[in-house]
PDB file of C-alpha atoms in Angstrom:
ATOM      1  CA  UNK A   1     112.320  16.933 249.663  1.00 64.00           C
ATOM      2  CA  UNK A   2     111.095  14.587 247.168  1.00 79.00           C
ATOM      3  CA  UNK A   3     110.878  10.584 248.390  1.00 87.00           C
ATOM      4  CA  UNK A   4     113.190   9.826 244.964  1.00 92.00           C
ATOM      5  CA  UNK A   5     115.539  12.337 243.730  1.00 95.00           C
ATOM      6  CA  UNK A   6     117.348  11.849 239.895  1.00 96.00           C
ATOM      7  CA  UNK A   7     120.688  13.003 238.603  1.00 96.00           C
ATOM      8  CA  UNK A   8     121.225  14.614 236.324  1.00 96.00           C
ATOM      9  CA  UNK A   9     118.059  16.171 235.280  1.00 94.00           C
ATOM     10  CA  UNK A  10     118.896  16.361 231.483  1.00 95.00           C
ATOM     11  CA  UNK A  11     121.897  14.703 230.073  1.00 96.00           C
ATOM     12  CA  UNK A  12     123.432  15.320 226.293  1.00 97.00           C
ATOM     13  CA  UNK A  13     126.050  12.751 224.944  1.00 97.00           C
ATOM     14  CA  UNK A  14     127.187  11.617 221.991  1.00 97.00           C
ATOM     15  CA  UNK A  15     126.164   8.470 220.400  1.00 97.00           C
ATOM     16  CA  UNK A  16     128.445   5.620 221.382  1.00 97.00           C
ATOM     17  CA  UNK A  17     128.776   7.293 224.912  1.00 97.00           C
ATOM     18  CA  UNK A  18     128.543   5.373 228.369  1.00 97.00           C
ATOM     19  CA  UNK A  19     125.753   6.778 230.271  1.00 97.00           C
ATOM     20  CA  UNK A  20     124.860   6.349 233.647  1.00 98.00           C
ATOM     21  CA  UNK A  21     121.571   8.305 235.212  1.00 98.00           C
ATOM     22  CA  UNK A  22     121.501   7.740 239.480  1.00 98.00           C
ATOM     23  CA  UNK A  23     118.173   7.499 241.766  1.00 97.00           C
ATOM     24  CA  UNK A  24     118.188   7.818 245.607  1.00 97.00           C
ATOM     25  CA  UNK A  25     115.006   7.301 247.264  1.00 94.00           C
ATOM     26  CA  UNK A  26     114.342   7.866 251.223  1.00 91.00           C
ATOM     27  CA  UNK A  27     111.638   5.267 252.053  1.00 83.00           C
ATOM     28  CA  UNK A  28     111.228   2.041 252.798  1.00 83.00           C
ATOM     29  CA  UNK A  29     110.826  -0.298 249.614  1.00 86.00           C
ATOM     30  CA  UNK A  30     109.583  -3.577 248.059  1.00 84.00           C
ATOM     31  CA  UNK A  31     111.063  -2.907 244.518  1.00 87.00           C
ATOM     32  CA  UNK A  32     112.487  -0.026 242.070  1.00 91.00           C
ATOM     33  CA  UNK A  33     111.771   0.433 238.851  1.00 92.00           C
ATOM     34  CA  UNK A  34     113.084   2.035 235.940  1.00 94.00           C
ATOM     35  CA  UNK A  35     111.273   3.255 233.012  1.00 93.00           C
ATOM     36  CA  UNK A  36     111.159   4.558 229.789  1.00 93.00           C
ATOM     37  CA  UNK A  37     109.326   7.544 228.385  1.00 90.00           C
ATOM     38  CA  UNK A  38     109.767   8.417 224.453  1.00 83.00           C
ATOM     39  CA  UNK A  39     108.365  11.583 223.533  1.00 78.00           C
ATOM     40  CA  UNK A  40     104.741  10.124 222.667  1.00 72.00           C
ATOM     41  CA  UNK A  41     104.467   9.720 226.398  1.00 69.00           C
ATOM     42  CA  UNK A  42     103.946   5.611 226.339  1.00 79.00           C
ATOM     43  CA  UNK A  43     106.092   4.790 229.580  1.00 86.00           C
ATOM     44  CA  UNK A  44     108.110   1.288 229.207  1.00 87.00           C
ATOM     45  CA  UNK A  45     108.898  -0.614 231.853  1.00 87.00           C
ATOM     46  CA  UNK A  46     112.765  -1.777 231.635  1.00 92.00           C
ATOM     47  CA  UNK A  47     113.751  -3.388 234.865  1.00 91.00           C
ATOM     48  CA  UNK A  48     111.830  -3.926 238.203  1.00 89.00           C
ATOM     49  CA  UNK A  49     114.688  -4.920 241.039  1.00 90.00           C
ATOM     50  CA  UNK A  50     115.008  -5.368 244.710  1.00 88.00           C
ATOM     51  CA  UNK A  51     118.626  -6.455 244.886  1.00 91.00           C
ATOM     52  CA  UNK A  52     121.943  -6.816 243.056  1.00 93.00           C
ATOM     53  CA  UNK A  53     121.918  -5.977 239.499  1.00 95.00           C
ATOM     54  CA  UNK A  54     119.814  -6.949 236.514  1.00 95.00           C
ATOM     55  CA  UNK A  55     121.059  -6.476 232.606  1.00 96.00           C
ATOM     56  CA  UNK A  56     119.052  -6.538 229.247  1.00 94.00           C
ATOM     57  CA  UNK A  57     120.985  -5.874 225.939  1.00 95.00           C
ATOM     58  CA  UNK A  58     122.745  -2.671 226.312  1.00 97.00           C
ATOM     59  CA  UNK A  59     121.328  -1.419 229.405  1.00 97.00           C
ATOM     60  CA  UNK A  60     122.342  -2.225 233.249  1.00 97.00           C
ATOM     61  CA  UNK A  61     120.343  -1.726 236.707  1.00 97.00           C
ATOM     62  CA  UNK A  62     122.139  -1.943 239.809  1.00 97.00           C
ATOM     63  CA  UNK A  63     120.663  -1.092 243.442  1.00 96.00           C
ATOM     64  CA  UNK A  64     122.204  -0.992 246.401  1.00 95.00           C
ATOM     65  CA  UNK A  65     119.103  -1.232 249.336  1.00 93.00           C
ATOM     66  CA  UNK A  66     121.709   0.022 252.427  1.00 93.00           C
ATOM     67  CA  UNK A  67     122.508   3.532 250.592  1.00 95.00           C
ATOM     68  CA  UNK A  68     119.174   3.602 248.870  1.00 95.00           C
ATOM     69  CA  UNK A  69     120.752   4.131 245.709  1.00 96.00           C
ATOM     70  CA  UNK A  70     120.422   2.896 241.984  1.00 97.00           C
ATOM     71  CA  UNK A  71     122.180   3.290 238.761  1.00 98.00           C
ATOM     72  CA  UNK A  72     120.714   2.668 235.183  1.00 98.00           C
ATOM     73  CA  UNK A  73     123.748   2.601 232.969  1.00 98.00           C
ATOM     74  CA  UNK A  74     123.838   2.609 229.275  1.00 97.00           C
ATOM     75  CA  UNK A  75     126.594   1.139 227.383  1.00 97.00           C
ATOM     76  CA  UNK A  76     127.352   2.356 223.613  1.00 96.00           C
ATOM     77  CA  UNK A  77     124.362   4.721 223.155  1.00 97.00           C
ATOM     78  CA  UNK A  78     122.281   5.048 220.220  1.00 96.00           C
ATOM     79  CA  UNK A  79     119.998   8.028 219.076  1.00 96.00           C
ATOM     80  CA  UNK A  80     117.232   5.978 219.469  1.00 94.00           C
ATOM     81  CA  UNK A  81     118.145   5.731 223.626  1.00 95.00           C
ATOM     82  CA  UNK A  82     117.044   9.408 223.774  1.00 95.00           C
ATOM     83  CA  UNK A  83     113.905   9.512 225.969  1.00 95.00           C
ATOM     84  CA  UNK A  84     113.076  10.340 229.638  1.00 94.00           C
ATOM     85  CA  UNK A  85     114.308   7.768 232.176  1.00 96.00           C
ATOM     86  CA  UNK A  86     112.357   7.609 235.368  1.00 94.00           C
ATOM     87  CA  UNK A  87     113.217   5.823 238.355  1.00 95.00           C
ATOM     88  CA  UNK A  88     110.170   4.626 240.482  1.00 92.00           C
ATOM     89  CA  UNK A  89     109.695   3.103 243.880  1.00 90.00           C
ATOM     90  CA  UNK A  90     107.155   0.635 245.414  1.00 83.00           C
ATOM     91  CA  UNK A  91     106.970   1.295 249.162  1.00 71.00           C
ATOM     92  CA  UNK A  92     106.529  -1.232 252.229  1.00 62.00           C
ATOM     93  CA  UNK A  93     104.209   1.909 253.151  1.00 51.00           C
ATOM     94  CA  UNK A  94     102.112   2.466 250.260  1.00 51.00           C
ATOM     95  CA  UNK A  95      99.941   0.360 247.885  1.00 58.00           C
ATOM     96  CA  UNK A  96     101.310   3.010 244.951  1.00 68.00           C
ATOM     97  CA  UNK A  97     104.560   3.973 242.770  1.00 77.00           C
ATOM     98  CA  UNK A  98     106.177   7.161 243.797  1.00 84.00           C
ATOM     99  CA  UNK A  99     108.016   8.651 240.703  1.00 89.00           C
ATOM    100  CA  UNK A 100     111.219  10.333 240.012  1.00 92.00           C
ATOM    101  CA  UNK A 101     110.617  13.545 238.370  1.00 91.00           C
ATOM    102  CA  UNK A 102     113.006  12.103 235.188  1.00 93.00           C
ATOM    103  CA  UNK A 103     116.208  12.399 233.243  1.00 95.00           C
ATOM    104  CA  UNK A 104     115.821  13.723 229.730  1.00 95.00           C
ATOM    105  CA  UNK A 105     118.477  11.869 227.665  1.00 96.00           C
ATOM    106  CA  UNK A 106     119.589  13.135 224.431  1.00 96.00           C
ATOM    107  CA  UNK A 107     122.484  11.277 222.589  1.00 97.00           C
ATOM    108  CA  UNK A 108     123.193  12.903 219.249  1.00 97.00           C
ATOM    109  CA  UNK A 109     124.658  10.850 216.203  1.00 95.00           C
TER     110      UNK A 109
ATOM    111  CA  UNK B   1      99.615  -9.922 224.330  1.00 60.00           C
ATOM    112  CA  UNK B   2      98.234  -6.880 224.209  1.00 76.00           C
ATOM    113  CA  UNK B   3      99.019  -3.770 226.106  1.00 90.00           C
ATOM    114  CA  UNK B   4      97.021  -1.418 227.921  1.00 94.00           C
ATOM    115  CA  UNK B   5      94.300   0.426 225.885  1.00 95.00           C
ATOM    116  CA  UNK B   6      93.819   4.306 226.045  1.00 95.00           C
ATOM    117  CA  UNK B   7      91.522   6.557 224.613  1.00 96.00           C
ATOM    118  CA  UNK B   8      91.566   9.405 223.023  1.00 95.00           C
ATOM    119  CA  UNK B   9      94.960   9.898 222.616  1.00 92.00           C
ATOM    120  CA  UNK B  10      94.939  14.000 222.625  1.00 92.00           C
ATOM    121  CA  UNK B  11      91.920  16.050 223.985  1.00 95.00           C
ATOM    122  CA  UNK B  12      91.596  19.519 224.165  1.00 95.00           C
ATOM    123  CA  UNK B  13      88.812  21.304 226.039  1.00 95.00           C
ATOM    124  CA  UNK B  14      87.773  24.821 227.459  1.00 95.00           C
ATOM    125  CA  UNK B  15      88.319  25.281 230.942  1.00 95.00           C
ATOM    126  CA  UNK B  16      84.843  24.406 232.961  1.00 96.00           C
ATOM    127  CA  UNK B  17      84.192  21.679 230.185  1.00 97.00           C
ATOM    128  CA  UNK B  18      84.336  17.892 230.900  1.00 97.00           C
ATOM    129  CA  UNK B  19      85.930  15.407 230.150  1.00 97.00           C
ATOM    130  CA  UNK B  20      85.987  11.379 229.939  1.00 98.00           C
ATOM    131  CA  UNK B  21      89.049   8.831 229.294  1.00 98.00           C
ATOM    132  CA  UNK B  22      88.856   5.466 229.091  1.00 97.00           C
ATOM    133  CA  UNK B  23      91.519   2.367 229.772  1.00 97.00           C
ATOM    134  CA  UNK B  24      91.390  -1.306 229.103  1.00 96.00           C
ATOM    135  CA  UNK B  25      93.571  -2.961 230.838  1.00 95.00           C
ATOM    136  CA  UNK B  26      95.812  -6.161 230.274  1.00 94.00           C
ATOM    137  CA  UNK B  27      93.532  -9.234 230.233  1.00 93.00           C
ATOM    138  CA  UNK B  28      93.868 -10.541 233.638  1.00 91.00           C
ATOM    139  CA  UNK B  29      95.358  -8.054 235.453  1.00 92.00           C
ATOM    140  CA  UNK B  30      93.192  -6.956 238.600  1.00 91.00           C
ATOM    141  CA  UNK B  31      95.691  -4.080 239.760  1.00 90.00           C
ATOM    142  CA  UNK B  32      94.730  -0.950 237.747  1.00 93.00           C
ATOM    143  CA  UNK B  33      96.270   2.785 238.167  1.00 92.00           C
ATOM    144  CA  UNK B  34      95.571   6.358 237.025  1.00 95.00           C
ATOM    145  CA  UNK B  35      98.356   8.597 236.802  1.00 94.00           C
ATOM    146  CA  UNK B  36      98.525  12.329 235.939  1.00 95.00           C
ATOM    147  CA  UNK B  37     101.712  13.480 234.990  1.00 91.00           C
ATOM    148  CA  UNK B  38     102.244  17.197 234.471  1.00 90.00           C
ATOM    149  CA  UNK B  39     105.338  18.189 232.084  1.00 84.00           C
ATOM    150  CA  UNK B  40     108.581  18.436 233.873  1.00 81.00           C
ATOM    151  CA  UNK B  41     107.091  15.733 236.179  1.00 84.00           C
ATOM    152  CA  UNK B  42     106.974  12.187 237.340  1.00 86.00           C
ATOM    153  CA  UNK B  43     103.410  10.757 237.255  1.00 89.00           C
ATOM    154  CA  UNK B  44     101.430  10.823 240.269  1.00 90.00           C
ATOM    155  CA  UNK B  45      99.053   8.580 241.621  1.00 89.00           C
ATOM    156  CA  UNK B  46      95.474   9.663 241.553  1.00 94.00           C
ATOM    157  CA  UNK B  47      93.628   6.317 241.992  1.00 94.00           C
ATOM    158  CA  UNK B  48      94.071   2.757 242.573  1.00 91.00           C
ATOM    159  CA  UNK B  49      91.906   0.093 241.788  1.00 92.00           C
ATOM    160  CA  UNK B  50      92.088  -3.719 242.739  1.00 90.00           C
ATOM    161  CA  UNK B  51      89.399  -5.325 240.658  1.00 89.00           C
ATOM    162  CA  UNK B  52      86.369  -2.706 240.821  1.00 87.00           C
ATOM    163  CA  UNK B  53      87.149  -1.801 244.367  1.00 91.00           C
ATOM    164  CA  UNK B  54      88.809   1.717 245.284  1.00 92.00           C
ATOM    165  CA  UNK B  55      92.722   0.572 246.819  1.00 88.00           C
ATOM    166  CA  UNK B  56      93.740   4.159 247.050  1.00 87.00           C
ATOM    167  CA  UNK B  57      92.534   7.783 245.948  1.00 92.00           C
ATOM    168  CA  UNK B  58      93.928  10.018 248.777  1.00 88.00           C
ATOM    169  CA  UNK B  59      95.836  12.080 245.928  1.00 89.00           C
ATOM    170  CA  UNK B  60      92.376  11.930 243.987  1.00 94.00           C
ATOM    171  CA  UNK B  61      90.841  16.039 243.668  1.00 94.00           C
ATOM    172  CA  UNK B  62      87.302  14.317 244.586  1.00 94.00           C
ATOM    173  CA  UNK B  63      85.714  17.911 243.557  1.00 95.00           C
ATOM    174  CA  UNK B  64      86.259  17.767 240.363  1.00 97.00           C
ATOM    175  CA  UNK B  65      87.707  14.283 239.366  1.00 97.00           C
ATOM    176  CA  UNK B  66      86.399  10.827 239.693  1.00 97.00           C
ATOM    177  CA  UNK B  67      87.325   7.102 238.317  1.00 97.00           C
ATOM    178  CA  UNK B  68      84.798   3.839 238.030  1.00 96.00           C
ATOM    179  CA  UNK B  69      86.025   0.223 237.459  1.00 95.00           C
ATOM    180  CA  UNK B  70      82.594  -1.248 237.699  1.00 83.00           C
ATOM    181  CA  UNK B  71      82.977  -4.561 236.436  1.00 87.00           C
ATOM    182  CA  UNK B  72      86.930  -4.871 237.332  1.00 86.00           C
ATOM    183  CA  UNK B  73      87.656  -4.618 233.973  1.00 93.00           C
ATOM    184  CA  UNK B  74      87.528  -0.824 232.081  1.00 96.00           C
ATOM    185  CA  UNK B  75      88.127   2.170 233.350  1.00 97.00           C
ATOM    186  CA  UNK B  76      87.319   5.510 233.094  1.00 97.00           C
ATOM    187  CA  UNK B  77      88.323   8.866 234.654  1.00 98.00           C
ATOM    188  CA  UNK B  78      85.994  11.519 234.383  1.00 98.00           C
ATOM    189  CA  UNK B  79      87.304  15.908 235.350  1.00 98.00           C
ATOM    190  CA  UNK B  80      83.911  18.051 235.452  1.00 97.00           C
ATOM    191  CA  UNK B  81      84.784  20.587 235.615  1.00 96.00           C
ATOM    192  CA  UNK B  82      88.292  21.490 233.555  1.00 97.00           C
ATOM    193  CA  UNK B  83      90.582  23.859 235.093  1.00 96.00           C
ATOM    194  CA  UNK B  84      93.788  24.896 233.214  1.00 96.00           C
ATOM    195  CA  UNK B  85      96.019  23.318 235.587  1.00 95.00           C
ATOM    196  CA  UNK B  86      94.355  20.075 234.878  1.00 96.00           C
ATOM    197  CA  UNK B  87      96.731  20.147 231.602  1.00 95.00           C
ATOM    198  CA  UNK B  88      98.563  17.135 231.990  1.00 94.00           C
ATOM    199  CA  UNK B  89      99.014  13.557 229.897  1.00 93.00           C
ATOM    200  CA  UNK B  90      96.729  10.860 231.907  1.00 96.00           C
ATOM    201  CA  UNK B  91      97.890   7.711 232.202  1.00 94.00           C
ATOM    202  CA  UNK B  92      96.357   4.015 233.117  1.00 95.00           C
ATOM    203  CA  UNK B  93      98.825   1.416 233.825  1.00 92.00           C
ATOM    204  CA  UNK B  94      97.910  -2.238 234.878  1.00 91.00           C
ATOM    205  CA  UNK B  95      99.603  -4.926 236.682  1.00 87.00           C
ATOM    206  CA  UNK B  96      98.625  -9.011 237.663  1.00 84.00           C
ATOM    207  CA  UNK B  97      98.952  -7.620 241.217  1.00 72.00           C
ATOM    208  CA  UNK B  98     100.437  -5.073 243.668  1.00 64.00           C
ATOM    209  CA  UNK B  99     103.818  -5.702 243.530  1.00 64.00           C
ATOM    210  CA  UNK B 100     103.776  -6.976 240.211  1.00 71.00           C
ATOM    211  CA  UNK B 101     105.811  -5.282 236.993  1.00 77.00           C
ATOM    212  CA  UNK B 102     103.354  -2.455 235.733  1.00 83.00           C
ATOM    213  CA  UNK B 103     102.865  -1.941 232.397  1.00 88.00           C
ATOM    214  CA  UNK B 104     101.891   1.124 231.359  1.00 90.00           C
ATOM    215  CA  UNK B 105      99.331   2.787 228.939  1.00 91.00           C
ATOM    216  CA  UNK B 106     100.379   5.353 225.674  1.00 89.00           C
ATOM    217  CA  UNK B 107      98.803   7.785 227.733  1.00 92.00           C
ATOM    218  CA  UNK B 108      95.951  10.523 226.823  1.00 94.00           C
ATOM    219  CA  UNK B 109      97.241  14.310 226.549  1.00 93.00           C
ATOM    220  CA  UNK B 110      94.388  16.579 227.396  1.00 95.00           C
ATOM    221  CA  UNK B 111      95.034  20.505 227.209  1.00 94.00           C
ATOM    222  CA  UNK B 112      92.618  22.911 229.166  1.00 95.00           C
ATOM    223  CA  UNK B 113      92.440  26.203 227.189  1.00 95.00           C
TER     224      UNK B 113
END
């Protein structure tokens, strides 16, 4: 079993949608991040948290550290949101990031 | 500011061939990553540097791959020799510290033919 699991794998919705893409992890950690891969491959880095919720123009990042759970929500989606999301934690354990293997968002116009 | 520097952007290379990529890091950031990230995947760590010293490279194939940071500045990965499975985008990522919000590289795409 993989240390951080996504859902959904690929998700399809329409532009204007609410989207939300979930991330449980199974380790100890110092901070999760979510990022953003278009399809050059540059990843973005959109939020870094540790606790409670952080927001940034349309998008929303919520953790909760005693279920081990996080949400990146997307309110009124745009074409241009379509990319790979990828949750990533930094563990107590480990000097390194261990990845999600993505969500492949695709909001259509 | 600017971001973290890769080259090339695309190589492609018969199997047994090497190869070279380099990464310039953020000014001032002494944390310094190389990632491999296969498609369908999340990246995974093959080295970490903190200034020119070697943090972590347990994940690193040390047969066939190897990374320098000799001045704690650039970096560059090296695969001698290519296998196909090597096929994968590379990517150098940087941060002030450990710990610290990691900014990531464009990436170089190298296919193994």
């Amino acid at each position: 079993k993989n240390e951080v699991e996504q859902s959904p794998q690929n998700l399809t919705a329409q532009e204007g949608e609410f989207i939300t893409i979930n991330c449980s992890y199974s380790v100890g950690i110092s901070a999760l991040h979510w990022l953003q891969q278009h399809p050059g491959g540059g990843i973005v880095s959109l939020f870094m948290l540790s606790s409670g919720k952080k927001k940034h123009g349309r998008l929303i990042a919520t953790i909760n550290i005693q279920e081990k759970h996080s949400s990146l929500h997307i309110t009124a989606s745009h074409p241009r949101d379509s990319a790979v999301y990828i949750c990533a934690v930094s563990s107590y354990n480990n000097n390194d990031m261990r990845f999600g293997a993505g969500t492949r968002l695709t909001v259509k116009p | 500011e600017a971001g973290v520097a890769q080259s090339p952007r695309y190589k492609i290379i018969e199997k047994r061939q090497s190869v070279a990529f380099w990464c310039n890091p953020i000014s001032g950031h002494a944390t310094l990553y190389w990632y491999q990230q296969i498609l369908g995947q999340g990246p995974k760590l093959l080295i970490q540097f903190q200034n020119n010293g070697v943090v972590d490279d347990s994940q690193l194939p040390k047969d066939r791959f190897s990374a320098e940071r000799l001045k704690g500045v650039d970096s560059t990965l090296k695969i001698q020799p290519a296998k196909l499975e090597d096929s994968a985008v590379y990517l150098c990522a940087s941060s002030l510290l450990w710990g610290n919000t990691i900014y990531f590289g464009e990436g170089s795409w190298l296919t193994v033919v």
